[in-house]
Coordinates of C-alpha atoms and ligand atoms in Angstrom, one line a residue:
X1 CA 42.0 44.8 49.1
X2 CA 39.0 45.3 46.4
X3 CA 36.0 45.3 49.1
X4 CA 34.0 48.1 49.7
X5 CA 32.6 48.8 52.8
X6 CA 28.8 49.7 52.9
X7 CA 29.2 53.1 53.6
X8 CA 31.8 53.2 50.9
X9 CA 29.5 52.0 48.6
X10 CA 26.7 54.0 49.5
X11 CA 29.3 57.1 49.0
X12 CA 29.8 55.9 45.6
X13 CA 26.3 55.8 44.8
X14 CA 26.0 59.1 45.9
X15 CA 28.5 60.3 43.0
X16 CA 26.5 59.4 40.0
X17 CA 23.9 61.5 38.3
X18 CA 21.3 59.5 37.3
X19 CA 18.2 60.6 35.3
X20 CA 15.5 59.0 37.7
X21 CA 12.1 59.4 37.5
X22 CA 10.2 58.4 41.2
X23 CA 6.4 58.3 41.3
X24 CA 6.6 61.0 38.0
X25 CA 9.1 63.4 39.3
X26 CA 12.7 63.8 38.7
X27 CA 14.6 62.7 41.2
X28 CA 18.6 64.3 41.6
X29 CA 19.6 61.8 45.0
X30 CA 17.8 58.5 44.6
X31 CA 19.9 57.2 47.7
X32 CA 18.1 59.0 50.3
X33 CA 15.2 59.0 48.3
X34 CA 12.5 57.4 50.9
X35 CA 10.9 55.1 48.1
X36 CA 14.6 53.7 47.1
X37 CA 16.3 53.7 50.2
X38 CA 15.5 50.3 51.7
X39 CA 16.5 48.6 48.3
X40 CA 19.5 50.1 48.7
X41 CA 20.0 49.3 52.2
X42 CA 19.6 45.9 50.9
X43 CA 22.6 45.7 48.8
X44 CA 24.8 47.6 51.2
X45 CA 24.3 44.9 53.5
X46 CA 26.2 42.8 50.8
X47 CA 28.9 45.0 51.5
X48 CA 28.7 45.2 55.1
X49 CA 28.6 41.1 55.6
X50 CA 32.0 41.0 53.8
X51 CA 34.0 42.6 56.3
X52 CA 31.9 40.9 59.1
X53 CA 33.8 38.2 60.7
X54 CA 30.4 35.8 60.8
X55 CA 30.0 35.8 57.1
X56 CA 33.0 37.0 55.1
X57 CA 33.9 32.8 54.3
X58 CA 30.6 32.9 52.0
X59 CA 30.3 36.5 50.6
X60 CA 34.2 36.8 49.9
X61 CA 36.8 34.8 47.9
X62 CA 39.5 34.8 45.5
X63 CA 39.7 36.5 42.4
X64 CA 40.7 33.7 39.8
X65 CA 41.6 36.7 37.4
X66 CA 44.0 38.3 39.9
X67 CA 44.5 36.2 42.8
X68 CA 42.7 39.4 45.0
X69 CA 40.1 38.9 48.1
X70 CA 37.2 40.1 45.7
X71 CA 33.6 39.8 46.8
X72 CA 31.9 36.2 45.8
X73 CA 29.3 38.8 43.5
X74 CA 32.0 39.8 41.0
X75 CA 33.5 36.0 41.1
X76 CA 33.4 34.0 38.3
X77 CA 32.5 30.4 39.9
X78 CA 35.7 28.1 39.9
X79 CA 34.2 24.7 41.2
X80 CA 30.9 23.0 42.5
X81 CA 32.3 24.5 45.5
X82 CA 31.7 27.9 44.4
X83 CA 28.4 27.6 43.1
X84 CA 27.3 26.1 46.4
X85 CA 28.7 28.9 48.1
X86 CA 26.6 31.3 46.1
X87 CA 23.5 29.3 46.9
X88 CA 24.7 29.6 50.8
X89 CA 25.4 32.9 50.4
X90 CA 22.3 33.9 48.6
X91 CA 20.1 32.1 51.4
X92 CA 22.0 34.0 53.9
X93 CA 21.3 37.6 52.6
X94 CA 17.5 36.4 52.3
X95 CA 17.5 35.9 55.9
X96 CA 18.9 39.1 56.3
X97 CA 17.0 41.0 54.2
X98 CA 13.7 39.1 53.7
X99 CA 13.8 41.0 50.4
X100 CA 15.6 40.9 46.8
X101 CA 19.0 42.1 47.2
X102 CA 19.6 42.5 43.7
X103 CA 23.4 42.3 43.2
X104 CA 22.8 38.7 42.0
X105 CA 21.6 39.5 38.7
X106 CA 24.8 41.3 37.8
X107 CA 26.9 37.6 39.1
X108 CA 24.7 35.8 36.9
X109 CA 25.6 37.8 34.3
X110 CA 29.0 38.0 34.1
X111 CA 29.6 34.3 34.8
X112 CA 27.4 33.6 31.5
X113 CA 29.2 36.4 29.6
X114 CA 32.4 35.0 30.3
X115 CA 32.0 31.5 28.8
X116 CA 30.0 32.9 25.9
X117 CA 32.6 35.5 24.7
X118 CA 35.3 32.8 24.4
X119 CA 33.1 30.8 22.6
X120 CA 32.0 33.5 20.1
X121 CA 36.0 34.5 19.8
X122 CA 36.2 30.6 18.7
X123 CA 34.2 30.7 16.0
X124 CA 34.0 34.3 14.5
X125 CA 37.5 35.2 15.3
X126 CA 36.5 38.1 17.2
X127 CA 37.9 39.8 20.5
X128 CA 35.5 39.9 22.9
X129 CA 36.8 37.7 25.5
X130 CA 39.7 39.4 26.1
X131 CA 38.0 43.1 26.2
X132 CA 35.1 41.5 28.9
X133 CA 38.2 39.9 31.3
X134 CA 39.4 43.4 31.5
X135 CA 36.2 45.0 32.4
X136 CA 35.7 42.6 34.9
X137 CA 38.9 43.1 36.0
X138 CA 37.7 47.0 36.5
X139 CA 34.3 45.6 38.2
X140 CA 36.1 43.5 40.8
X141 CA 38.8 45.9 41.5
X142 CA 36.3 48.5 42.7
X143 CA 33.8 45.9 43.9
X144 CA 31.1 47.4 41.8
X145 CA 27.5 46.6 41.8
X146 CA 26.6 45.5 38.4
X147 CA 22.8 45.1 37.0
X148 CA 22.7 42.3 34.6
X149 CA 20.3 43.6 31.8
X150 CA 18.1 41.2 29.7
X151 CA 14.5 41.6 29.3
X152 CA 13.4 43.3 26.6
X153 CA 10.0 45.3 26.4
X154 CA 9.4 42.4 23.5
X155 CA 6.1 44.4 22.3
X156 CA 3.9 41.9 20.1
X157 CA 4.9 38.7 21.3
X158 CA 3.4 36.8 17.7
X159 CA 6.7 38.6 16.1
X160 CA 10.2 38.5 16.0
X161 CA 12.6 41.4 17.3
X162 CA 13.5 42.7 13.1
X163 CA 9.2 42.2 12.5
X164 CA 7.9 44.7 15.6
X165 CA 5.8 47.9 14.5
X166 CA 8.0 49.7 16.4
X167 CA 11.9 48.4 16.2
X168 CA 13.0 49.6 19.3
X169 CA 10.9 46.9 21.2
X170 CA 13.9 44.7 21.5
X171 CA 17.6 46.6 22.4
X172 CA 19.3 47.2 19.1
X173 CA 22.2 48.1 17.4
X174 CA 21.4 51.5 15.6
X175 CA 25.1 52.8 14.2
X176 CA 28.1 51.0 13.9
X177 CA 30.9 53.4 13.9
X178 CA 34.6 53.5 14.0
X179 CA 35.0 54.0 17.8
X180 CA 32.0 52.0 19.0
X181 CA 28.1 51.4 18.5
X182 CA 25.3 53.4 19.3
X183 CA 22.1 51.3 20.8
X184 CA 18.5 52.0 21.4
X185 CA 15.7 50.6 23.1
X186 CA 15.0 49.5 26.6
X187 CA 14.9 47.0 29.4
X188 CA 12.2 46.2 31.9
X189 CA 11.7 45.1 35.1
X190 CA 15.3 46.4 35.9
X191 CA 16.4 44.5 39.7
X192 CA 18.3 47.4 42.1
X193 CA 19.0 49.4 38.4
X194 CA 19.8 52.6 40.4
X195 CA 21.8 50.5 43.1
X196 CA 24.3 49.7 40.3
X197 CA 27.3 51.1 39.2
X198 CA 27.5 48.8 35.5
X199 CA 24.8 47.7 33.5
X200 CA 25.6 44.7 31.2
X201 CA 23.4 44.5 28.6
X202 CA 22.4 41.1 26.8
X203 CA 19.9 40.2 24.5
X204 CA 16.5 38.6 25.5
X205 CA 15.8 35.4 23.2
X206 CA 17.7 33.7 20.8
X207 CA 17.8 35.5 17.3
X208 CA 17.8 34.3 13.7
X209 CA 20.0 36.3 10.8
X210 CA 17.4 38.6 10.2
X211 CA 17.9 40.0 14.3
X212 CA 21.4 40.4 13.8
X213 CA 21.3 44.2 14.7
X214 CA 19.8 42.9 18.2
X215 CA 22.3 40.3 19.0
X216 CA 24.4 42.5 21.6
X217 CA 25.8 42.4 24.7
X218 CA 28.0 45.3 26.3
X219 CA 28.5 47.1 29.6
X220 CA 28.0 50.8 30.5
X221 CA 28.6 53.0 33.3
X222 CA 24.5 53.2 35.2
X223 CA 24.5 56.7 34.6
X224 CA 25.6 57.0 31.2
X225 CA 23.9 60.4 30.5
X226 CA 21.8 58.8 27.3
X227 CA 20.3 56.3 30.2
X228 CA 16.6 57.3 31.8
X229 CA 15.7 54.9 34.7
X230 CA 11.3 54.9 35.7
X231 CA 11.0 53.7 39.1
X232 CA 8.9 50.5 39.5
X233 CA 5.5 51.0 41.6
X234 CA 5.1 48.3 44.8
X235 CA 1.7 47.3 46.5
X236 CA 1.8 49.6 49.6
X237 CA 5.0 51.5 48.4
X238 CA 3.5 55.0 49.7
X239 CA 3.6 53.6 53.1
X240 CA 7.3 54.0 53.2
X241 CA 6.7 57.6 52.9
X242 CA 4.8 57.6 56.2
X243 CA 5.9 58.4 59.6
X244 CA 6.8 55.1 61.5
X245 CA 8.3 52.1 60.6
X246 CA 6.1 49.0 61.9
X247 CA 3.4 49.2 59.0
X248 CA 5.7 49.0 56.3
X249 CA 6.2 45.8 57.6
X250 CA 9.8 45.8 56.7
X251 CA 11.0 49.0 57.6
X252 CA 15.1 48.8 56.3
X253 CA 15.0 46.4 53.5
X254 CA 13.3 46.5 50.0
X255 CA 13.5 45.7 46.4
X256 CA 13.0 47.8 43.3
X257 CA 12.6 47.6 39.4
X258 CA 13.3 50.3 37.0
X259 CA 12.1 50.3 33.3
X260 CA 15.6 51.6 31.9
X261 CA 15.7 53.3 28.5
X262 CA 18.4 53.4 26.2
X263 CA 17.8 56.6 24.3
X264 CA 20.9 56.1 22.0
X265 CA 23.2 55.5 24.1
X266 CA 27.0 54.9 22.9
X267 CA 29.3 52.1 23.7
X268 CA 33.0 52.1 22.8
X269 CA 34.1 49.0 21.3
X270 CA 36.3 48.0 24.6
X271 CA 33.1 47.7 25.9
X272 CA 31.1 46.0 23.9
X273 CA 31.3 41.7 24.2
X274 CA 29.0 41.0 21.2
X275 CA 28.0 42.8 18.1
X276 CA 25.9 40.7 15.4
X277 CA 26.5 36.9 16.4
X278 CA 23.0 36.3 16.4
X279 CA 24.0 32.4 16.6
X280 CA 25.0 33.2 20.4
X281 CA 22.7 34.8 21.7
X282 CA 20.3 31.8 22.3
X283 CA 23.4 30.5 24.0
X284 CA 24.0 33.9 26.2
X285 CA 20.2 33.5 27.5
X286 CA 20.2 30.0 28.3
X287 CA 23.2 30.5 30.3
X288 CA 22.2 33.2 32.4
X289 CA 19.1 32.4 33.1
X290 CA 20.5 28.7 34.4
X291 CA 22.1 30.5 36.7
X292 CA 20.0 32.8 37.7
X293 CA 17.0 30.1 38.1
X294 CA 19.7 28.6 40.7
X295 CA 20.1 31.7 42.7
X296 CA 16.2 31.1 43.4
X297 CA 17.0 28.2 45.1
X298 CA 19.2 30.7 47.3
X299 CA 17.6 33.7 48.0
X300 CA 13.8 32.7 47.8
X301 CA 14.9 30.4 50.2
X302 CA 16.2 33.0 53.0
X303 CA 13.1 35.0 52.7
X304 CA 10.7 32.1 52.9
X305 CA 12.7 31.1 56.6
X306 CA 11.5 34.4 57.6
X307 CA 8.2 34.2 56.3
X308 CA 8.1 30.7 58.6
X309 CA 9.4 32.0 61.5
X310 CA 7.2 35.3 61.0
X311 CA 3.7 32.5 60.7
X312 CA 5.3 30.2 63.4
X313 CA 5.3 33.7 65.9
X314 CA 1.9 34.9 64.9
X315 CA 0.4 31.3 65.9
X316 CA 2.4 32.1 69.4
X317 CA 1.0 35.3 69.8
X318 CA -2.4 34.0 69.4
X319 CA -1.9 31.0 71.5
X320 CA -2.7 29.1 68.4
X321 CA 0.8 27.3 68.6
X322 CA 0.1 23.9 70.3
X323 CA -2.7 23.5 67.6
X324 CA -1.3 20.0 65.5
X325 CA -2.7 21.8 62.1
X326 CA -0.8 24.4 63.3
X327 CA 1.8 22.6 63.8
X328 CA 1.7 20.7 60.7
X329 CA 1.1 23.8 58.5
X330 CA 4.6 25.0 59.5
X331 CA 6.2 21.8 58.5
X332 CA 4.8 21.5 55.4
X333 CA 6.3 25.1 54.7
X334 CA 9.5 24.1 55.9
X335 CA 9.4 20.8 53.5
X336 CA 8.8 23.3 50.7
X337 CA 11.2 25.5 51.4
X338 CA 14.2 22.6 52.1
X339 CA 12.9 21.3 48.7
X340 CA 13.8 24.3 46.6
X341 CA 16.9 24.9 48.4
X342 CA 17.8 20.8 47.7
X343 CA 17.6 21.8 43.9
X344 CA 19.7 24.8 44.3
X345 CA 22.3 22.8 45.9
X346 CA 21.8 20.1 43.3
X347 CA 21.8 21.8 40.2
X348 CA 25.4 23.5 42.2
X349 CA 27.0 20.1 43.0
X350 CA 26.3 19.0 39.4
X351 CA 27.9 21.8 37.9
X352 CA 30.5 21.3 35.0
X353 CA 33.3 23.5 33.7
X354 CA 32.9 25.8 30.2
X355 CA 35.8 26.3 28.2
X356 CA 37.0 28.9 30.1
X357 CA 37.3 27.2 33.5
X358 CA 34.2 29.0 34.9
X359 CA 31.9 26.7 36.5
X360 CA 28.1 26.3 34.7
X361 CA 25.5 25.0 36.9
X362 CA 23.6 21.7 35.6
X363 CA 20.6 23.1 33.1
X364 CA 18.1 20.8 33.7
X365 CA 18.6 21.1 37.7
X366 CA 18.5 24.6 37.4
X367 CA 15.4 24.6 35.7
X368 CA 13.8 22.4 37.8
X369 CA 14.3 24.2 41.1
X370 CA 13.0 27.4 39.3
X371 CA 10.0 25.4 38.4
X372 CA 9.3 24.6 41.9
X373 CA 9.8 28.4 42.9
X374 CA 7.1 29.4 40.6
X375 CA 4.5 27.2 42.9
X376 CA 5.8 26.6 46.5
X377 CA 6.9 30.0 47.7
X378 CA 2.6 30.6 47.0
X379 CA 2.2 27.4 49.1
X380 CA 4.1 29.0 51.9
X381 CA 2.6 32.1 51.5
X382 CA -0.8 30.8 51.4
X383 CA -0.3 28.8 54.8
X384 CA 1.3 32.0 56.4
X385 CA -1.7 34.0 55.9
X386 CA -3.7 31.2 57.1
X387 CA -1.8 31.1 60.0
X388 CA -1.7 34.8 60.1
X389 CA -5.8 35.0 60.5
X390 CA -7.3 38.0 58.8
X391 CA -6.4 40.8 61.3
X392 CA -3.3 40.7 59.0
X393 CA -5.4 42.4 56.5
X394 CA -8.2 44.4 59.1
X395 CA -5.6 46.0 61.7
X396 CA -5.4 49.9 62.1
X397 CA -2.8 51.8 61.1
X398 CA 0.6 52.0 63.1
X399 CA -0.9 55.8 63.9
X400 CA -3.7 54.6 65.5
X401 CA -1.4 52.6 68.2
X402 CA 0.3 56.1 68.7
X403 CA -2.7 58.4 69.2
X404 CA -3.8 58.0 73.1
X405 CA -7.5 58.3 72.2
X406 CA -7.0 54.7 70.0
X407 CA -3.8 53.4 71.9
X408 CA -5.8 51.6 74.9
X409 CA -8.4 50.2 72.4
X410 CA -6.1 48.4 70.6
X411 CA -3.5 47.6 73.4
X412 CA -6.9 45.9 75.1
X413 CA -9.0 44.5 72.1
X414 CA -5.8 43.1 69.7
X415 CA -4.1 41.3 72.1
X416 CA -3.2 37.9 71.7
X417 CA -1.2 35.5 74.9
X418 CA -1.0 38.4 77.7
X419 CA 2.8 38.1 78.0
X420 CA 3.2 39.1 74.5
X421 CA 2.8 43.1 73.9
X422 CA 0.3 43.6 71.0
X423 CA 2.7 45.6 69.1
X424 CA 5.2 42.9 69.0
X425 CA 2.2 40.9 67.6
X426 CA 1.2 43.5 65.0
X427 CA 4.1 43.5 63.9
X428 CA 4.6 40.2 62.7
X429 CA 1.3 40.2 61.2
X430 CA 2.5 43.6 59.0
X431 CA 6.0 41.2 58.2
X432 CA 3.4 38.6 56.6
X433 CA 1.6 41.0 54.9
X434 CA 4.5 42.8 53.4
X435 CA 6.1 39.5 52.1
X436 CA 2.6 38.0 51.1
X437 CA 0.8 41.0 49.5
X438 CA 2.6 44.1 50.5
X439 CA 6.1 45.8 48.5
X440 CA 7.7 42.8 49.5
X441 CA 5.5 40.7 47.9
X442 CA 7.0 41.4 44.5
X443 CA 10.2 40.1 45.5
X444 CA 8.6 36.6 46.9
X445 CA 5.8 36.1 45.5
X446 CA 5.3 37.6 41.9
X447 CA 9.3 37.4 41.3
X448 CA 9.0 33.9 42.2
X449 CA 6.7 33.6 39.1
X450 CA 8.2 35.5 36.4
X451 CA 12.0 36.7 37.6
X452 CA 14.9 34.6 35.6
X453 CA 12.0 33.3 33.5
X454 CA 8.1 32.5 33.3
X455 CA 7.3 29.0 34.2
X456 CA 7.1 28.2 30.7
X457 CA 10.9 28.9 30.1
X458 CA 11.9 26.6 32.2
X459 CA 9.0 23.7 31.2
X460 CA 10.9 24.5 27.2
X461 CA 14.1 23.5 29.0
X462 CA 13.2 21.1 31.0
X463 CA 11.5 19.4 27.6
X464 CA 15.2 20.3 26.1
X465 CA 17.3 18.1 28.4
X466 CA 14.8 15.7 29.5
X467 CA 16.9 13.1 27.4
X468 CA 13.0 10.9 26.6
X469 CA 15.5 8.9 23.9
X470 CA 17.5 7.5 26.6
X471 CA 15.1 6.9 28.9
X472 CA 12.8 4.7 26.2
X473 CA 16.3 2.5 26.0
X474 CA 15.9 2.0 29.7
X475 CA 12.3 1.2 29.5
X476 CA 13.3 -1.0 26.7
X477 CA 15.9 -2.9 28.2
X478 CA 13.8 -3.4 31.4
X479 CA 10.9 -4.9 29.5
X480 CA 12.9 -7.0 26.9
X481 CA 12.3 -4.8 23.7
X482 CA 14.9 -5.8 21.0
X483 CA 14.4 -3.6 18.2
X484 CA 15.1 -5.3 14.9
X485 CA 14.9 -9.0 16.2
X486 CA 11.6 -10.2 16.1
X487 CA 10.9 -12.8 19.0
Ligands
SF4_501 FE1 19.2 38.1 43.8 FE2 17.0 36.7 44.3 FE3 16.9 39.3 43.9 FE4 17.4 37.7 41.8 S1 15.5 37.8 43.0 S2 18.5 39.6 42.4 S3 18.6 36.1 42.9 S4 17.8 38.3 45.6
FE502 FE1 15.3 38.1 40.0

């Protein structure tokens, strides 16, 4: 069987040199690093719940490549039934984690490669279907982590990739050579990079003739040696470094970004899925990011039923929780929480097949439940800190509660119900501060904004498949509009 366990995969991890930079020094081990260590935490537990008897249904399934029991992250999605799964399954690890688990980005990927590498071998007469199946093959055999790779630094915004001062602001093509292609550039805002085994690489925006040299997509082992990872900085990060573990607010989980450079990096042709046909990659990015807008609808989700039953404990703490605005404050987080999670389901259900079989979620469903991530999870967060009241943001420090000249003070003065200890009620309050403005905050809140897209990318899609023509016809028939026949 191709499933890892967690400490497997953490033993994995442990083999690979990466060239990590943490807070502006070098880093050799990034897995016991204290800064990366939750994140990583986080993915193992998508390990761990496959070999758990609870939750193995959702997080494995079959391999429609090789007939295996292959985790549901390497799967490419066979039915409506599959993409609802991952939309279950990705609200399930948000519960668990109340973070970004970051192996979904990689899923998103492939399952957008696939279909657009048999559609480029259709029209250019190329090969690269074939050469991604076997990689994937690879990837699901050993249950790798993969980190789907798309945003480009993008530099001056006003210019295309070919018109930038600087060329490398876009991932390029620098040498094509007999054996392979050499590539420069980088990525940004690279989700659980250093958890990863893979990085597939794709391009950012759809290209015209004169970007050819940027249309490409391949995969590479994470610690190709021409690879140098920059650890993303979090609000609060530094408390992790601290003794403790209750003002961290979430002490095992957390999420991370990497800027990821390419410096020249070499790919060998068997791994390389598309080389020059800039007339796919606008496809390529629509694609993934449909799919990856869905996941929202999954894993935003699971972290904002923590966030609710985080604000719904705080108000019993306090006593607050008979309150009716109370009450009604955490129903109208739950309605917008059920809503995004209805468009992830919908946008699943609606799914059609590509060419290849593999299952591609409705776009304009898709778009529209990222649309609605990029406002309510702020809603929720904004009537969780209301809830919260602002001790969330005035306590002392967990080291405070541990020195016996401050101890009593606080035991006595931040007490809320007097069955309830006050730490149990600090710590909920440092929960809602982590996942409204603390590290975890990046994952909910900011991520919620501008991961799988800005607002504005989906509003261009949404615009795309809107269909306005048919829906004049309907407004035509309704009202008795007969073109061409004059009444
Ligand atoms: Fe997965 Fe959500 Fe993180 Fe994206 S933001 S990698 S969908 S957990
Ligand atoms: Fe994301």
């Amino acid at each position: 069987m191709a499933l890892k366990t967690a400490a497997e995969y953490i033993d994995s991890l442990r083999q690979m040199k990466f060239t990590a930079y943490v807070l502006g020094e070098r880093v050799g081990n990034t897995v016991d690093h204290p800064l990366v260590r939750p994140s990583l935490n986080a993915v193992a537990l998508t390990y761990e719940l496959a070999h758990d008897p609870s939750y193995s249904a959702l997080l494995r399934t079959t391999s429609s490549l090789t007939g295996e029991t292959i985790s549901r992250f390497c799967h490419l999605h066979q039915s409506p039934a599959d993409l609802v799964a991952k939309v279950k399954m990705l609200r399930l690890l948000g519960q668990k984690t109340a973070t970004c688990f970051q192996r979904c980005v990689g899923m998103d990927a492939i399952n957008a490669v696939d279909s657009m590498t048999f559609e480029i071998d259709r029209t250019h007469d190329t090969v690269y279907h074939q050469r991604f199946r076997a990689w994937l093959r690879q990837m699901q055999e050993q249950d790798w982590t993969i980190d789907g790779a798309m945003t480009d630094p993008k530099g001056d915004r006003s210019k295309s990739p070919s018109q930038q001062a600087d060329p490398d602001m876009y991932l390029r093509i620098v040498k094509e050579q007999a054996d392979g292609i050499m590539v420069r550039g980088a990525k940004v805002h690279q989700t659980g990079a250093l958890n990863s085994h893979e990085i597939l690489a794709m391009p950012t925006i759809a290209l015209s003739a004169h970007d050819r040299a940027y249309a490409v997509a391949f995969a590479v082992p994470a610690d190709n040696p021409g690879l140098i990872y920059i650890y993303g900085r979090q609000a609060s990060d530094t408390r992790k470094l601290e003794q403790g573990n209750l003002d961290v607010g979430n002490a095992r989980f957390g999420g991370h970004e990497c800027l990821v450079v390419f410096d020249d990096v070499f790919v060998p042709w068997e791994r390389v899925f598309m080389c020059g046909e800039h007339d796919f990659a606008g496809v390529l990015v629509e694609r993934f990011a449909a799919y990856h807008r869905q996941s929202y609808g999954g894993c935003k989700v699971g972290v904002g039923d923590v966030l609710i039953g985080a604000a719904s404990l705080a108000a019993e703490y306090n006593g607050a929780s008979r309150a009716s605005h109370v009450k009604d404050k955490l129903i109208e987080m739950t309605h917008l929480n059920e809503t995004l999670y209805a468009c992830g389901l919908a946008c699943s259900t609606e799914g059609h097949p590509t060419a290849t079989g593999t299952y591609l979620v409705d776009l304009l469903l898709a778009n529209v439940c990222k649309q609605n991530v990029t406002r309510f999870p702020y809603e929720i967060s904004r009537l969780a800190e209301d809830i919260a009241g602002g001790l969330m943001v005035t306590m002392p420090a967990e080291r405070d509660l541990s020195n016996p000249a401050t101890k009593p003070w606080l035991d006595k003065y931040l007490q809320g119900v007097s069955t309830v200890p006050t730490e149990h009620r600090l710590r909920i309050l440092r929960l809602i501060e982590n996942l409204t403005i603390g590290a975890g905050a990046v994952g909910y809140r900011t991520e919620s904004m501008h991961g799988a897209g800005s607002p504005q990318a989906q509003r261009i899609v949404i615009g795309r498949q809107a269909d306005f023509a048919a829906k004049q016809e309907l407004a035509k028939a309704i009202a008795g509009i007969k073109e061409g026949c004059e009444a």
